[in-house]
Tab-separated table of C-alpha atoms and ligand atoms in Angstrom:
chain	number	residue	atom	x	y	z
K	1	MET	CA	-16.436	4.170	-1.092
K	2	SER	CA	-16.069	5.384	2.447
K	3	THR	CA	-18.612	5.050	5.207
K	4	THR	CA	-18.809	7.190	8.341
K	5	SER	CA	-17.482	4.410	10.571
K	6	VAL	CA	-14.124	2.661	10.666
K	7	ASP	CA	-13.816	0.226	7.803
K	8	LYS	CA	-13.609	-3.296	9.272
K	9	GLN	CA	-12.757	-4.836	5.926
K	10	PRO	CA	-9.237	-6.137	6.573
K	11	GLU	CA	-7.979	-5.941	2.964
K	12	PRO	CA	-6.865	-2.881	1.039
K	13	TYR	CA	-8.144	-2.587	-2.498
K	14	GLY	CA	-5.857	-1.757	-5.410
K	15	GLU	CA	-2.166	-1.727	-6.090
K	16	LEU	CA	0.410	-0.540	-3.506
K	17	ALA	CA	1.777	2.695	-4.938
K	18	ILE	CA	3.447	4.390	-1.971
K	19	GLN	CA	4.555	3.190	1.489
K	20	THR	CA	6.146	5.548	3.982
K	21	ILE	CA	6.330	6.240	7.727
K	22	ALA	CA	4.397	9.093	9.383
K	23	MET	CA	7.002	11.338	11.001
K	24	PRO	CA	6.786	13.913	13.845
K	25	ALA	CA	7.397	16.770	11.334
K	26	HIS	CA	3.957	16.012	9.818
K	27	THR	CA	1.897	16.447	12.997
K	28	ASN	CA	-0.831	18.975	13.805
K	29	PRO	CA	-0.962	20.812	17.142
K	30	ARG	CA	-2.670	17.753	18.748
K	31	GLY	CA	0.317	15.572	17.879
K	32	GLU	CA	-1.517	13.588	15.281
K	33	ILE	CA	-0.657	13.502	11.571
K	34	PHE	CA	-1.888	16.498	9.598
K	35	ALA	CA	-4.587	15.606	7.063
K	36	GLY	CA	-2.924	17.667	4.360
K	37	TRP	CA	0.180	15.463	4.527
K	38	VAL	CA	-2.012	12.355	4.029
K	39	VAL	CA	-3.698	13.988	1.058
K	40	SER	CA	-0.315	14.846	-0.447
K	41	GLN	CA	0.734	11.212	-0.210
K	42	MET	CA	-2.494	10.248	-1.953
K	43	ASP	CA	-1.890	12.800	-4.673
K	44	LEU	CA	1.594	11.355	-5.230
K	45	ALA	CA	0.237	7.815	-5.338
K	46	ALA	CA	-2.517	8.751	-7.764
K	47	GLY	CA	-0.016	10.708	-9.810
K	48	ILE	CA	2.165	7.612	-10.241
K	49	ALA	CA	-0.855	5.676	-11.622
K	50	ALA	CA	-1.898	8.649	-13.821
K	51	LEU	CA	1.641	8.986	-15.276
K	52	ASP	CA	1.632	5.333	-16.120
K	53	VAL	CA	-1.691	5.647	-17.959
K	54	ALA	CA	-0.999	9.042	-19.616
K	55	GLN	CA	2.630	8.283	-20.478
K	56	GLY	CA	3.516	11.954	-19.998
K	57	ARG	CA	2.822	15.127	-18.068
K	58	VAL	CA	-0.339	15.170	-15.884
K	59	ALA	CA	-2.045	17.535	-13.480
K	60	THR	CA	-4.543	16.960	-10.642
K	61	VAL	CA	-7.873	18.437	-11.641
K	62	ALA	CA	-10.195	17.155	-8.912
K	63	ILE	CA	-10.313	15.272	-5.597
K	64	ASN	CA	-13.699	13.793	-4.811
K	65	GLY	CA	-15.484	12.194	-1.889
K	66	MET	CA	-12.896	12.166	0.878
K	67	GLN	CA	-13.489	11.644	4.567
K	68	PHE	CA	-11.125	10.598	7.348
K	69	LEU	CA	-12.167	7.547	9.342
K	70	ILE	CA	-9.387	7.464	11.951
K	71	ALA	CA	-6.414	9.563	13.104
K	72	VAL	CA	-2.890	8.682	11.943
K	73	HIS	CA	-0.254	8.327	14.679
K	74	VAL	CA	3.425	9.156	14.489
K	75	GLY	CA	5.353	6.062	13.434
K	76	ALA	CA	2.469	4.535	11.498
K	77	ILE	CA	3.345	2.731	8.282
K	78	VAL	CA	1.233	4.642	5.750
K	79	SER	CA	0.319	2.686	2.609
K	80	CYS	CA	-1.466	4.178	-0.418
K	81	TYR	CA	-3.235	1.794	-2.785
K	82	THR	CA	-4.495	2.907	-6.201
K	83	GLU	CA	-7.008	1.588	-8.679
K	84	VAL	CA	-7.660	3.201	-12.084
K	85	THR	CA	-11.462	3.309	-12.355
K	86	LYS	CA	-12.018	5.349	-15.549
K	87	ILE	CA	-9.976	6.530	-18.516
K	88	GLY	CA	-11.451	9.310	-20.641
K	89	ARG	CA	-10.161	11.319	-23.563
K	90	SER	CA	-7.651	13.266	-21.529
K	91	SER	CA	-8.629	12.365	-17.938
K	92	VAL	CA	-7.994	9.413	-15.698
K	93	HIS	CA	-9.888	8.645	-12.484
K	94	ILE	CA	-8.033	6.883	-9.709
K	95	ASN	CA	-9.415	5.620	-6.427
K	96	VAL	CA	-6.869	5.880	-3.624
K	97	GLU	CA	-7.110	4.062	-0.283
K	98	VAL	CA	-4.840	4.881	2.638
K	99	TRP	CA	-4.175	2.202	5.249
K	100	ILE	CA	-2.016	2.167	8.407
K	101	ASN	CA	-1.191	-0.426	11.035
K	102	GLU	CA	-3.282	0.074	14.164
K	103	LYS	CA	-1.061	1.351	16.978
K	104	LYS	CA	-1.670	-1.348	19.633
K	105	THR	CA	-2.678	-4.429	17.604
K	106	PHE	CA	-0.640	-3.630	14.464
K	107	GLU	CA	-3.752	-4.705	12.452
K	108	PRO	CA	-4.255	-3.001	9.103
K	109	VAL	CA	-6.995	-0.349	9.186
K	110	LYS	CA	-8.249	2.045	6.546
K	111	VAL	CA	-7.711	5.775	7.167
K	112	THR	CA	-9.393	7.290	4.141
K	113	GLU	CA	-10.120	6.927	0.512
K	114	GLY	CA	-10.925	9.322	-2.306
K	115	GLU	CA	-11.180	9.699	-6.054
K	116	PHE	CA	-8.428	11.656	-7.710
K	117	VAL	CA	-8.878	12.922	-11.287
K	118	PHE	CA	-5.806	13.713	-13.337
K	119	VAL	CA	-5.675	15.282	-16.769
K	120	ALA	CA	-2.958	14.691	-19.371
K	121	ILE	CA	-1.479	18.061	-20.356
K	122	ASP	CA	0.965	19.229	-23.005
K	123	ASP	CA	4.029	21.455	-22.570
K	124	SER	CA	1.797	24.521	-22.620
K	125	GLY	CA	-0.410	23.182	-19.834
K	126	ARG	CA	-3.344	22.490	-22.164
K	127	THR	CA	-5.187	19.182	-22.062
K	128	ARG	CA	-4.058	16.517	-24.525
K	129	PRO	CA	-5.754	13.353	-25.646
K	130	MET	CA	-4.032	10.376	-24.098
K	131	ASP	CA	-3.742	8.450	-27.387
K	132	LYS	CA	-1.209	11.094	-28.646
S	1	LIG	C1	-6.287	20.611	-16.005
S	1	LIG	C2	-6.840	21.775	-16.844
S	1	LIG	C3	-5.838	22.148	-17.932
S	1	LIG	C4	-8.153	21.301	-17.441
S	1	LIG	O1	-8.678	22.383	-18.164
S	1	LIG	P1	-10.239	22.347	-18.601
S	1	LIG	O2	-10.508	23.530	-19.422
S	1	LIG	O3	-11.075	22.013	-17.442
S	1	LIG	O4	-10.234	21.074	-19.551
S	1	LIG	P2	-11.474	20.315	-20.096
S	1	LIG	O5	-12.767	20.990	-19.768
S	1	LIG	O6	-11.127	20.072	-21.556
S	1	LIG	O7	-11.447	18.944	-19.312
S	1	LIG	C5	-10.379	18.040	-19.516
S	1	LIG	C6	-10.806	16.715	-18.923
S	1	LIG	O8	-10.833	16.863	-17.502
S	1	LIG	C7	-12.073	16.453	-16.992
S	1	LIG	N1	-12.427	17.314	-15.875
S	1	LIG	C8	-12.278	18.683	-15.793
S	1	LIG	N2	-12.694	19.118	-14.612
S	1	LIG	C9	-13.040	17.993	-13.906
S	1	LIG	C10	-13.581	17.792	-12.581
S	1	LIG	N3	-13.777	18.804	-11.725
S	1	LIG	N4	-13.868	16.508	-12.229
S	1	LIG	C11	-13.667	15.488	-13.077
S	1	LIG	N5	-13.200	15.612	-14.328
S	1	LIG	C12	-12.880	16.859	-14.728
S	1	LIG	C13	-13.075	16.645	-18.163
S	1	LIG	O9	-14.190	15.803	-18.008
S	1	LIG	C14	-12.164	16.253	-19.307
S	1	LIG	O10	-12.097	14.786	-19.365
S	1	LIG	P3	-11.944	13.980	-20.790
S	1	LIG	O11	-10.956	14.720	-21.671
S	1	LIG	O12	-11.418	12.648	-20.417
S	1	LIG	O13	-13.278	13.946	-21.395
S	1	LIG	C15	-7.146	23.072	-15.989
S	1	LIG	O14	-8.306	22.861	-15.214
S	1	LIG	C16	-5.973	23.368	-15.057
S	1	LIG	O15	-4.896	23.807	-15.510
S	1	LIG	N6	-6.214	23.140	-13.767
S	1	LIG	C17	-5.085	23.267	-12.787
S	1	LIG	C18	-4.331	21.935	-12.662
S	1	LIG	C19	-3.280	22.018	-11.588
S	1	LIG	O16	-2.453	22.892	-11.652
S	1	LIG	N7	-3.350	21.117	-10.642
S	1	LIG	C20	-2.478	21.196	-9.475
S	1	LIG	C21	-3.013	22.177	-8.485
S	1	LIG	S1	-1.902	22.482	-7.184
């Protein structure tokens, strides 16, 4: 999981689920990328992994242990990597890492990571066991 300093480990962990470019429309008043946009990309990435496991409708039930290590600049290539860490009766836990290319060196650097928990739900919005 995350530390309070920039992660020097050069390799992302998990499967590439989403790759996009940070655009000016997603900036905060300081001109850097808004954290909520990054979290929404992570939610989408984790949702893809959860859909694959649950084979049907899912909902985000929890986001755990997130902290941001560096700011994201406009124009950064934002890559979300996912790893399924636990599958329960109706829930699936997915670790999501976000990486960008460093602005000057273009080296890959980790922005954040977090655990997303999704639950398989039925058409009425109630939880459903994933073996059904
Ligand atoms: C998802 C939802 C139907 C779950 O209802 P619930 O009554 O908490 O369901 P349960 O207590 O039976 O828990 C279902 C599973 O989720 C897990 N779970 C529930 N809350 C959790 C949490 N905070 N952290 C981790 N796992 C959690 C339970 O452990 C259980 O896992 P299992 O079936 O694999 O054993 C309900 O919380 C809900 O509708 N939440 C809103 C979801 C949503 O709209 N998300 C988008 C928000 S914008």
